[in-house]
Tab-separated table of C-alpha atoms and ligand atoms in Angstrom:
chain	number	residue	atom	x	y	z
A	1	UNK	CA	32.842	54.155	27.956
A	2	UNK	CA	36.638	54.485	27.919
A	3	UNK	CA	39.002	51.524	28.283
A	4	UNK	CA	39.744	50.932	31.950
A	5	UNK	CA	42.933	49.434	33.378
A	6	UNK	CA	42.029	46.143	35.093
A	7	UNK	CA	43.873	44.821	38.115
A	8	UNK	CA	45.875	42.351	36.011
A	9	UNK	CA	49.410	43.430	35.207
A	10	UNK	CA	51.815	41.810	32.783
A	11	UNK	CA	55.427	41.626	33.911
A	12	UNK	CA	57.992	41.520	31.131
A	13	UNK	CA	61.593	40.663	31.967
A	14	UNK	CA	64.559	40.976	29.646
A	15	UNK	CA	66.754	38.016	30.604
A	16	UNK	CA	69.896	39.715	29.229
A	17	UNK	CA	69.642	42.794	31.464
A	18	UNK	CA	67.301	41.322	34.090
A	19	UNK	CA	65.184	44.493	33.772
A	20	UNK	CA	61.464	44.043	34.462
A	21	UNK	CA	58.517	46.255	33.787
A	22	UNK	CA	54.941	46.002	35.059
A	23	UNK	CA	52.488	46.755	32.283
A	24	UNK	CA	48.811	47.529	32.906
A	25	UNK	CA	46.169	45.521	31.081
A	26	UNK	CA	43.310	47.506	29.542
A	27	UNK	CA	39.846	46.181	28.885
A	28	UNK	CA	37.134	47.754	26.738
A	29	UNK	CA	33.413	47.083	27.049
A	30	UNK	CA	33.811	43.753	25.200
A	31	UNK	CA	36.588	41.976	23.331
A	32	UNK	CA	40.122	40.878	24.157
A	33	UNK	CA	42.162	42.739	26.773
A	34	UNK	CA	45.211	44.738	25.654
A	35	UNK	CA	48.591	45.194	27.296
A	36	UNK	CA	49.340	48.918	27.556
A	37	UNK	CA	52.954	49.103	26.379
A	38	UNK	CA	53.116	52.914	26.309
A	39	UNK	CA	55.868	53.095	28.957
A	40	UNK	CA	57.834	50.067	27.719
A	41	UNK	CA	60.461	51.999	25.777
A	42	UNK	CA	61.003	54.523	28.551
A	43	UNK	CA	61.457	51.855	31.219
A	44	UNK	CA	63.336	49.146	29.291
A	45	UNK	CA	64.759	50.880	26.222
A	46	UNK	CA	62.997	48.289	24.047
A	47	UNK	CA	60.296	48.550	21.393
A	48	UNK	CA	57.724	45.981	20.336
A	49	UNK	CA	57.713	44.587	16.789
A	50	UNK	CA	54.392	43.864	15.064
A	51	UNK	CA	54.342	44.336	11.279
A	52	UNK	CA	50.806	44.661	9.957
A	53	UNK	CA	49.523	45.328	13.513
A	54	UNK	CA	48.694	41.626	13.996
A	55	UNK	CA	48.469	42.050	17.801
A	56	UNK	CA	48.375	45.813	18.239
A	57	UNK	CA	45.423	48.053	19.086
A	58	UNK	CA	46.277	51.493	17.726
A	59	UNK	CA	43.572	53.431	19.580
A	60	UNK	CA	40.471	53.240	21.758
A	61	UNK	CA	37.224	53.554	19.835
A	62	UNK	CA	33.511	53.317	20.615
A	63	UNK	CA	32.315	53.162	17.004
A	64	UNK	CA	32.488	49.610	15.657
A	65	UNK	CA	33.051	46.219	17.248
A	66	UNK	CA	34.002	43.017	15.422
A	67	UNK	CA	34.224	39.516	16.855
A	68	UNK	CA	35.994	37.754	14.015
A	69	UNK	CA	35.560	34.247	15.433
A	70	UNK	CA	31.828	34.603	15.968
A	71	UNK	CA	31.175	36.618	12.765
A	72	UNK	CA	29.789	39.570	14.748
A	73	UNK	CA	29.801	43.165	13.503
A	74	UNK	CA	28.239	45.965	15.572
A	75	UNK	CA	27.989	49.669	14.703
A	76	UNK	CA	27.654	51.599	17.976
A	77	UNK	CA	26.324	48.359	19.497
A	78	UNK	CA	23.719	47.596	16.818
A	79	UNK	CA	24.174	44.276	14.951
A	80	UNK	CA	24.804	44.746	11.244
A	81	UNK	CA	21.952	42.338	10.443
A	82	UNK	CA	19.440	44.650	12.199
A	83	UNK	CA	20.782	47.772	10.526
A	84	UNK	CA	20.790	46.040	7.129
A	85	UNK	CA	17.153	45.080	7.571
A	86	UNK	CA	15.719	48.150	9.279
A	87	UNK	CA	17.948	51.166	8.799
A	88	UNK	CA	19.016	53.299	5.837
A	89	UNK	CA	22.501	54.352	4.878
A	90	UNK	CA	21.929	57.952	5.904
A	91	UNK	CA	20.490	56.949	9.277
A	92	UNK	CA	23.450	54.579	9.767
A	93	UNK	CA	25.811	57.440	8.886
A	94	UNK	CA	24.136	59.586	11.562
A	95	UNK	CA	24.577	56.725	14.023
A	96	UNK	CA	28.273	56.325	13.229
A	97	UNK	CA	28.986	60.034	13.405
A	98	UNK	CA	26.834	60.889	16.451
A	99	UNK	CA	26.834	57.662	18.457
A	100	UNK	CA	23.042	57.267	18.723
A	101	UNK	CA	20.203	56.591	16.302
A	102	UNK	CA	18.397	59.839	15.461
A	103	UNK	CA	14.783	60.587	16.368
A	104	UNK	CA	12.541	61.738	13.509
A	105	UNK	CA	13.456	65.425	13.896
A	106	UNK	CA	17.168	64.759	14.209
A	107	UNK	CA	17.076	62.569	11.103
A	108	UNK	CA	15.129	65.106	9.113
A	109	UNK	CA	17.626	67.856	10.096
A	110	UNK	CA	20.582	65.644	9.186
A	111	UNK	CA	19.065	64.645	5.847
A	112	UNK	CA	18.321	68.294	5.084
A	113	UNK	CA	21.900	69.270	5.896
A	114	UNK	CA	23.444	66.482	3.798
A	115	UNK	CA	21.068	67.167	0.903
A	116	UNK	CA	21.785	70.887	0.931
A	117	UNK	CA	25.554	70.380	0.906
A	118	UNK	CA	25.615	67.914	-1.949
A	119	UNK	CA	26.641	70.338	-4.705
A	120	UNK	CA	30.295	70.559	-5.581
A	121	UNK	CA	32.119	73.812	-6.235
A	122	UNK	CA	31.930	74.727	-9.941
A	123	UNK	CA	35.699	75.164	-9.877
A	124	UNK	CA	36.032	71.420	-9.438
A	125	UNK	CA	34.793	70.918	-13.003
A	126	UNK	CA	37.905	72.669	-14.281
A	127	UNK	CA	39.942	70.501	-11.956
A	128	UNK	CA	38.357	67.333	-13.382
A	129	UNK	CA	39.068	68.452	-16.934
A	130	UNK	CA	42.766	68.272	-16.139
A	131	UNK	CA	42.566	64.477	-15.949
A	132	UNK	CA	43.292	62.269	-18.935
A	133	UNK	CA	40.062	60.849	-20.388
A	134	UNK	CA	40.947	57.294	-19.307
A	135	UNK	CA	42.056	58.133	-15.761
A	136	UNK	CA	40.944	55.575	-13.185
A	137	UNK	CA	38.009	57.053	-11.207
A	138	UNK	CA	39.737	56.155	-7.892
A	139	UNK	CA	42.714	58.319	-8.909
A	140	UNK	CA	40.323	61.122	-9.827
A	141	UNK	CA	38.302	60.737	-6.624
A	142	UNK	CA	41.416	60.761	-4.461
A	143	UNK	CA	42.781	63.884	-6.152
A	144	UNK	CA	39.462	65.708	-6.209
A	145	UNK	CA	38.544	64.994	-2.582
A	146	UNK	CA	42.073	66.056	-1.576
A	147	UNK	CA	41.572	69.276	-3.530
A	148	UNK	CA	38.567	70.136	-1.329
A	149	UNK	CA	41.171	70.998	1.301
A	150	UNK	CA	42.010	73.948	-0.941
A	151	UNK	CA	38.354	75.077	-0.911
A	152	UNK	CA	37.928	74.666	2.851
A	153	UNK	CA	41.308	75.355	4.400
A	154	UNK	CA	41.796	78.781	5.917
A	155	UNK	CA	38.139	79.025	6.944
A	156	UNK	CA	38.093	75.637	8.728
A	157	UNK	CA	39.128	75.571	12.369
A	158	UNK	CA	39.526	71.917	13.341
A	159	UNK	CA	39.670	72.893	17.026
A	160	UNK	CA	36.012	73.932	16.747
A	161	UNK	CA	33.617	70.978	17.277
A	162	UNK	CA	30.816	72.512	15.159
A	163	UNK	CA	33.155	73.146	12.264
A	164	UNK	CA	34.472	69.594	12.495
A	165	UNK	CA	30.903	68.271	12.297
A	166	UNK	CA	30.209	70.471	9.260
A	167	UNK	CA	33.313	69.118	7.526
A	168	UNK	CA	32.027	65.592	8.207
A	169	UNK	CA	28.593	66.464	6.769
A	170	UNK	CA	30.171	68.090	3.697
A	171	UNK	CA	32.245	65.001	2.994
A	172	UNK	CA	29.261	62.631	3.302
A	173	UNK	CA	27.191	65.008	1.152
A	174	UNK	CA	29.657	65.759	-1.616
A	175	UNK	CA	31.416	62.472	-2.229
A	176	UNK	CA	28.559	60.921	-4.291
A	177	UNK	CA	28.391	64.065	-6.451
A	178	UNK	CA	32.136	64.059	-7.031
A	179	UNK	CA	32.210	60.292	-7.635
A	180	UNK	CA	29.463	60.529	-10.271
A	181	UNK	CA	31.196	63.531	-11.868
A	182	UNK	CA	34.452	61.537	-12.128
A	183	UNK	CA	32.587	58.716	-13.864
A	184	UNK	CA	30.770	60.999	-16.286
A	185	UNK	CA	33.972	62.789	-17.168
A	186	UNK	CA	35.567	59.477	-18.205
A	187	UNK	CA	32.646	58.686	-20.551
A	188	UNK	CA	32.276	62.239	-21.838
A	189	UNK	CA	28.809	62.883	-20.425
A	190	UNK	CA	27.791	66.280	-18.984
A	191	UNK	CA	27.884	66.400	-15.197
A	192	UNK	CA	24.449	66.166	-13.528
A	193	UNK	CA	23.699	68.320	-10.508
A	194	UNK	CA	22.299	66.645	-7.380
A	195	UNK	CA	18.500	66.764	-7.148
A	196	UNK	CA	17.307	67.687	-3.663
A	197	UNK	CA	13.941	65.938	-3.994
A	198	UNK	CA	15.650	62.542	-4.107
A	199	UNK	CA	17.069	60.568	-1.236
A	200	UNK	CA	20.812	59.853	-0.965
A	201	UNK	CA	21.202	56.664	-3.033
A	202	UNK	CA	18.559	57.505	-5.644
A	203	UNK	CA	20.159	60.939	-6.036
A	204	UNK	CA	23.503	59.292	-6.662
A	205	UNK	CA	22.095	56.884	-9.253
A	206	UNK	CA	20.503	59.839	-11.058
A	207	UNK	CA	23.803	61.700	-11.088
A	208	UNK	CA	25.446	58.573	-12.526
A	209	UNK	CA	22.958	57.599	-15.202
A	210	UNK	CA	20.513	60.400	-16.051
A	211	UNK	CA	21.046	61.999	-19.449
A	212	UNK	CA	19.741	65.498	-20.273
A	213	UNK	CA	17.605	64.197	-23.141
A	214	UNK	CA	15.238	61.849	-21.307
A	215	UNK	CA	14.010	60.977	-17.817
A	216	UNK	CA	15.664	58.126	-15.954
A	217	UNK	CA	13.504	55.215	-14.822
A	218	UNK	CA	15.179	53.356	-12.009
A	219	UNK	CA	13.977	49.946	-10.884
A	220	UNK	CA	13.030	50.079	-7.176
A	221	UNK	CA	15.561	47.418	-6.281
A	222	UNK	CA	18.477	49.560	-7.526
A	223	UNK	CA	18.453	52.211	-4.771
A	224	UNK	CA	17.497	49.576	-2.191
A	225	UNK	CA	20.475	47.373	-3.089
A	226	UNK	CA	22.847	50.334	-3.157
A	227	UNK	CA	21.598	51.533	0.222
A	228	UNK	CA	22.201	48.079	1.691
A	229	UNK	CA	25.689	47.835	0.222
A	230	UNK	CA	26.502	51.282	1.610
A	231	UNK	CA	25.299	50.267	5.106
A	232	UNK	CA	27.472	47.149	5.006
A	233	UNK	CA	30.548	49.099	3.877
A	234	UNK	CA	30.052	52.130	6.125
A	235	UNK	CA	32.591	51.218	8.810
A	236	UNK	CA	34.877	48.392	9.851
A	237	UNK	CA	36.918	49.640	12.826
A	238	UNK	CA	40.675	49.995	12.317
A	239	UNK	CA	41.005	48.674	8.748
A	240	UNK	CA	43.885	49.968	6.593
A	241	UNK	CA	42.063	53.013	5.181
A	242	UNK	CA	40.507	54.071	8.495
A	243	UNK	CA	43.855	53.679	10.235
A	244	UNK	CA	45.328	55.843	7.468
A	245	UNK	CA	42.695	58.535	8.034
A	246	UNK	CA	43.512	58.438	11.756
A	247	UNK	CA	47.259	58.511	11.130
A	248	UNK	CA	46.975	61.568	8.870
A	249	UNK	CA	44.400	63.072	11.260
A	250	UNK	CA	46.822	62.656	14.158
A	251	UNK	CA	49.063	65.304	12.590
A	252	UNK	CA	46.238	67.876	12.701
A	253	UNK	CA	45.807	67.755	8.907
A	254	UNK	CA	42.752	69.092	7.091
A	255	UNK	CA	39.903	66.494	7.080
A	256	UNK	CA	39.611	66.493	3.271
A	257	UNK	CA	43.304	65.608	3.058
A	258	UNK	CA	42.747	62.859	5.673
A	259	UNK	CA	39.891	61.334	3.668
A	260	UNK	CA	41.897	61.595	0.418
A	261	UNK	CA	44.609	59.563	2.164
A	262	UNK	CA	41.953	57.032	3.217
A	263	UNK	CA	40.791	56.753	-0.403
A	264	UNK	CA	44.372	56.065	-1.509
A	265	UNK	CA	44.703	53.294	1.093
A	266	UNK	CA	41.350	51.822	0.119
A	267	UNK	CA	42.336	51.463	-3.532
A	268	UNK	CA	44.748	48.541	-3.046
A	269	UNK	CA	43.474	45.087	-4.109
A	270	UNK	CA	44.093	43.669	-0.614
A	271	UNK	CA	41.530	46.213	0.698
A	272	UNK	CA	38.694	47.981	-1.164
A	273	UNK	CA	40.190	47.305	-4.593
A	274	UNK	CA	39.213	43.661	-4.066
A	275	UNK	CA	35.652	44.178	-5.385
A	276	UNK	CA	36.975	45.247	-8.795
A	277	UNK	CA	39.571	42.462	-8.663
A	278	UNK	CA	36.860	39.848	-7.932
A	279	UNK	CA	34.988	40.668	-11.127
A	280	UNK	CA	38.189	40.650	-13.158
A	281	UNK	CA	39.011	37.252	-11.638
A	282	UNK	CA	35.552	35.816	-12.354
A	283	UNK	CA	35.804	37.139	-15.923
A	284	UNK	CA	39.186	35.472	-16.327
A	285	UNK	CA	37.947	32.158	-14.917
A	286	UNK	CA	35.136	32.468	-17.455
A	287	UNK	CA	33.089	29.343	-16.771
A	288	UNK	CA	32.194	26.982	-13.928
A	289	UNK	CA	34.297	24.152	-15.395
A	290	UNK	CA	37.464	26.257	-14.957
A	291	UNK	CA	36.917	26.750	-11.213
A	292	UNK	CA	39.007	23.730	-10.190
A	293	UNK	CA	42.048	25.124	-11.993
A	294	UNK	CA	41.587	28.545	-10.335
A	295	UNK	CA	41.445	26.964	-6.869
A	296	UNK	CA	44.654	25.003	-7.576
A	297	UNK	CA	46.368	28.199	-8.770
A	298	UNK	CA	45.267	30.064	-5.635
A	299	UNK	CA	46.865	27.338	-3.485
A	300	UNK	CA	50.147	27.538	-5.378
A	301	UNK	CA	52.250	30.181	-3.614
A	302	UNK	CA	54.428	30.584	-6.733
A	303	UNK	CA	51.488	31.560	-8.932
A	304	UNK	CA	51.138	34.997	-7.360
A	305	UNK	CA	47.358	34.464	-7.601
A	306	UNK	CA	44.915	34.644	-4.684
A	307	UNK	CA	41.191	34.136	-4.661
A	308	UNK	CA	40.012	37.718	-4.575
A	309	UNK	CA	37.080	38.275	-2.216
A	310	UNK	CA	38.356	35.500	0.039
A	311	UNK	CA	40.000	35.759	3.444
A	312	UNK	CA	40.016	38.448	6.071
A	313	UNK	CA	42.422	39.598	8.741
A	314	UNK	CA	39.741	39.577	11.423
A	315	UNK	CA	36.918	37.233	10.321
A	316	UNK	CA	37.970	33.625	10.826
A	317	UNK	CA	34.564	31.982	10.648
A	318	UNK	CA	32.442	33.970	8.232
A	319	UNK	CA	32.023	37.598	7.215
A	320	UNK	CA	28.457	38.554	8.268
A	321	UNK	CA	28.374	41.169	5.516
A	322	UNK	CA	29.036	38.507	2.870
A	323	UNK	CA	26.039	36.474	4.080
A	324	UNK	CA	23.730	39.496	3.705
A	325	UNK	CA	25.179	40.511	0.337
A	326	UNK	CA	24.818	37.003	-1.092
A	327	UNK	CA	21.057	37.141	-0.422
A	328	UNK	CA	20.752	40.612	-1.920
A	329	UNK	CA	22.695	39.445	-4.982
A	330	UNK	CA	20.014	36.828	-5.726
A	331	UNK	CA	17.240	39.384	-5.194
A	332	UNK	CA	18.810	41.983	-7.479
A	333	UNK	CA	19.527	39.564	-10.302
A	334	UNK	CA	16.046	38.123	-9.960
A	335	UNK	CA	14.208	41.498	-9.808
A	336	UNK	CA	16.177	42.872	-12.731
A	337	UNK	CA	15.810	39.663	-14.715
A	338	UNK	CA	19.574	39.501	-15.160
A	339	UNK	CA	21.153	36.154	-15.918
A	340	UNK	CA	24.824	36.605	-15.161
A	341	UNK	CA	26.917	33.519	-15.911
A	342	UNK	CA	29.549	34.913	-13.519
A	343	UNK	CA	27.150	34.218	-10.619
A	344	UNK	CA	27.401	30.534	-11.450
A	345	UNK	CA	31.206	30.826	-11.532
A	346	UNK	CA	31.147	32.628	-8.152
A	347	UNK	CA	28.890	29.993	-6.560
A	348	UNK	CA	31.038	27.124	-7.851
A	349	UNK	CA	34.190	28.887	-6.679
A	350	UNK	CA	32.765	29.442	-3.205
A	351	UNK	CA	31.612	25.817	-3.014
A	352	UNK	CA	34.979	24.440	-4.187
A	353	UNK	CA	37.038	26.649	-1.864
A	354	UNK	CA	34.885	25.964	1.200
A	355	UNK	CA	35.451	22.212	0.737
A	356	UNK	CA	39.176	22.508	0.163
A	357	UNK	CA	41.510	21.748	3.131
A	358	UNK	CA	43.832	24.651	2.131
A	359	UNK	CA	41.017	27.173	2.655
A	360	UNK	CA	39.513	25.336	5.640
A	361	UNK	CA	42.833	25.179	7.538
A	362	UNK	CA	43.554	28.850	6.914
A	363	UNK	CA	39.967	29.860	7.728
A	364	UNK	CA	39.469	31.595	4.405
A	365	UNK	CA	35.833	32.476	3.659
A	366	UNK	CA	34.146	34.790	1.151
A	367	UNK	CA	34.373	38.373	2.390
A	368	UNK	CA	32.186	41.426	1.787
A	369	UNK	CA	33.649	41.964	-1.665
A	370	UNK	CA	32.996	38.519	-3.102
A	371	UNK	CA	29.385	39.214	-4.153
A	372	UNK	CA	29.209	43.021	-4.094
A	373	UNK	CA	30.725	43.342	-7.588
A	374	UNK	CA	28.007	41.140	-9.093
A	375	UNK	CA	25.353	43.447	-7.643
A	376	UNK	CA	27.129	46.563	-8.912
A	377	UNK	CA	27.471	44.959	-12.330
A	378	UNK	CA	23.729	44.187	-12.412
A	379	UNK	CA	23.091	47.867	-11.543
A	380	UNK	CA	25.218	48.773	-14.612
A	381	UNK	CA	27.957	50.323	-12.535
A	382	UNK	CA	31.240	49.756	-14.386
A	383	UNK	CA	33.903	47.793	-12.528
A	384	UNK	CA	36.334	50.715	-12.361
A	385	UNK	CA	33.706	52.391	-10.146
A	386	UNK	CA	33.327	49.513	-7.661
A	387	UNK	CA	35.990	50.751	-5.251
A	388	UNK	CA	34.602	54.279	-5.632
A	389	UNK	CA	31.272	52.888	-4.341
A	390	UNK	CA	33.109	51.493	-1.342
A	391	UNK	CA	34.735	54.890	-0.767
A	392	UNK	CA	31.369	56.699	-0.800
A	393	UNK	CA	30.061	54.365	1.891
A	394	UNK	CA	33.234	54.262	3.984
A	395	UNK	CA	33.386	58.071	4.121
A	396	UNK	CA	30.829	57.929	6.957
A	397	UNK	CA	33.139	55.650	8.919
A	398	UNK	CA	36.231	57.696	8.117
A	399	UNK	CA	34.694	60.947	9.305
A	400	UNK	CA	33.242	59.262	12.411
A	401	UNK	CA	36.762	58.084	13.325
A	402	UNK	CA	38.280	61.467	12.524
A	403	UNK	CA	35.710	63.159	14.768
A	404	UNK	CA	36.243	60.635	17.560
A	405	UNK	CA	40.000	61.044	17.349
A	406	UNK	CA	39.620	64.786	17.896
A	407	UNK	CA	37.580	64.160	21.036
A	408	UNK	CA	39.937	61.575	22.540
A	409	UNK	CA	42.217	62.979	25.210
A	410	UNK	CA	45.148	60.625	24.617
A	411	UNK	CA	45.364	61.097	20.823
A	412	UNK	CA	49.005	61.617	19.874
A	413	UNK	CA	50.707	62.007	16.531
A	414	UNK	CA	51.063	58.495	15.058
A	415	UNK	CA	54.746	57.711	14.961
A	416	UNK	CA	55.730	54.026	14.907
A	417	UNK	CA	59.297	52.946	15.620
A	418	UNK	CA	61.406	50.495	13.604
A	419	UNK	CA	64.092	47.869	13.888
A	420	UNK	CA	66.935	49.338	11.905
A	421	UNK	CA	68.701	46.782	9.680
A	422	UNK	CA	70.891	49.085	7.551
A	423	UNK	CA	74.630	49.773	7.763
A	424	UNK	CA	75.989	51.270	10.940
A	425	UNK	CA	78.073	54.473	10.854
A	426	UNK	CA	80.584	54.532	8.027
A	427	UNK	CA	82.876	57.152	6.491
A	428	UNK	CA	81.856	59.102	3.409
A	429	UNK	CA	84.190	58.509	0.442
A	430	UNK	CA	84.422	61.086	-2.337
A	431	UNK	CA	83.023	59.921	-5.713
A	432	UNK	CA	86.502	59.814	-7.270
A	433	UNK	CA	87.529	57.138	-4.770
A	434	UNK	CA	84.487	54.839	-5.118
B	1	CMC	N1	43.611	33.163	-1.595
B	1	CMC	C1	44.553	32.215	-1.334
B	1	CMC	N2	45.273	32.174	-0.199
B	1	CMC	C2	45.044	33.123	0.713
B	1	CMC	C3	44.072	34.136	0.523
B	1	CMC	C4	43.351	34.129	-0.678
B	1	CMC	N3	42.433	35.069	-0.906
B	1	CMC	N4	44.052	34.940	1.600
B	1	CMC	C5	44.960	34.479	2.447
B	1	CMC	N5	45.573	33.369	1.916
B	1	CMC	C6	46.567	32.503	2.589
B	1	CMC	C7	47.943	33.157	2.605
B	1	CMC	O1	48.712	32.782	1.471
B	1	CMC	C8	48.507	32.634	3.901
B	1	CMC	O2	48.915	31.296	3.697
B	1	CMC	P1	50.168	30.694	4.545
B	1	CMC	O3	49.736	30.713	5.985
B	1	CMC	O4	50.368	29.320	3.984
B	1	CMC	O5	51.328	31.602	4.259
B	1	CMC	C9	47.296	32.593	4.844
B	1	CMC	O6	46.170	32.414	3.966
B	1	CMC	C10	47.121	33.862	5.663
B	1	CMC	O7	47.094	34.975	4.773
B	1	CMC	P2	47.692	36.407	5.110
B	1	CMC	O8	47.954	37.126	3.835
B	1	CMC	O9	48.819	36.264	6.075
B	1	CMC	O10	46.443	37.047	5.879
B	1	CMC	P3	46.196	38.576	6.169
B	1	CMC	O11	45.327	38.642	7.345
B	1	CMC	O12	47.494	39.322	6.217
B	1	CMC	O13	45.426	39.104	4.847
B	1	CMC	C11	43.715	39.564	3.293
B	1	CMC	C12	44.045	39.252	4.760
B	1	CMC	C13	42.252	40.002	3.191
B	1	CMC	C14	44.594	40.731	2.791
B	1	CMC	C15	43.957	38.299	2.426
B	1	CMC	O14	43.118	37.253	2.862
B	1	CMC	C16	43.772	38.570	0.938
B	1	CMC	O15	44.720	39.002	0.253
B	1	CMC	N6	42.526	38.311	0.384
B	1	CMC	C17	42.246	38.612	-1.002
B	1	CMC	C18	41.957	40.093	-1.153
B	1	CMC	C19	40.602	40.484	-0.582
B	1	CMC	O16	39.591	39.841	-0.837
B	1	CMC	N7	40.584	41.593	0.155
B	1	CMC	C20	39.338	42.166	0.709
B	1	CMC	C21	39.298	42.073	2.199
B	1	CMC	S1	37.681	42.439	2.874
B	1	CMC	C22	37.327	44.047	2.424
B	1	CMC	C23	38.323	45.047	2.866
B	1	CMC	O17	38.908	44.972	3.951
B	1	CMC	O18	38.491	46.002	2.144
């Protein structure tokens, strides 16, 4: 369903010039209405100003819906709680990309396609060897995924819907292989090829941890937990990295370049980098008796310290993903028999912050990243790889948005305006006279 103009109009009047403009109000299938300001500049000569897109919808989309006040997250209409309980990551990826849940045949075809495109080009090994041994895996992932544009450039016609779909499948299929290869390069292990008899998450864990000299025995909870985390991270409407993918996509760029740009945006600690930052923070806090001090520091604006894994631009009640992850965290630690003292620190921190007026007034709650790092740690995934995990999962969302953007009639090149605050025209003076 596309957003329809409703009868309501907003009239804006500039009191200085007395110029008015009638602006249509658009309404989607659910959620707040939006004032369509597309003709504002043409009719009044004015722009709008909204740093950080606090009040601006950048596109129409039918993929994901969030109600931040009610803690609701829907993928293609399905509540995240139902998908977390009943779906798998690959099925959820199909849903995001195609708009509907697959029947058994459609799922089997999709799984076959993803499985049989999971190898990476041998040339990429040479590419990886160009990185310094201690390169951050997010830097390697970003560069390597971007380099896929060089492998699929001239032979990819992005005007062709089938070829666009294949690019989406290739990205979903190859990113775990490339991610695991980046990790193994940093620890000096030989790269493992993807094994087609394994399902998506188990295959990835094998590529991460299997050594040539002995078989890998994975506890059942490992792939289950990873699959759940991937479902929860798969999409989140117009977050910074997805908006970046769309912005780059709006120029007609190659999809691998678009996703590389999304990976770069994801890396920042305010976004996907938060899961790595949470573990570093919990490590630094060290013990439950230090939690009080950490909370005081987080409230002090001069400290430059925030509680990582807390707060969200959209969720102002609770993050439904955090609730699900918290439960899984207990299950994983329990099943694996792991006693992680950082869990106690995390629980105390959550308890202290949720009681504190600073956090209550600002509606700051644990977000998806607060507990995910503890699960990854229990699965023996090093913290430098946490944001890479997020990137693997979010690739499904990124490609779904890239595909949708190419099917949307009013997609235009993204080109925001600005309020210029620099010097006005002045005369050039030769260097000898300055
Ligand atoms: N710790 C302490 N204070 C905070 C925090 C925090 N984690 N988050 C926000 N605040 C305060 C902030 O100082 C501001 O206070 P005041 O109104 O007095 O100036 C107020 O809360 C609003 O914060 P904001 O930065 O204007 O809010 P935002 O919507 O621009 O930022 C956020 C959202 C997620 C970037 C921010 O809450 C944050 O930096 N959190 C920590 C990083 C994090 O966990 N990021 C992961 C987000 S979820 C996964 C993802 O999207 O990738």
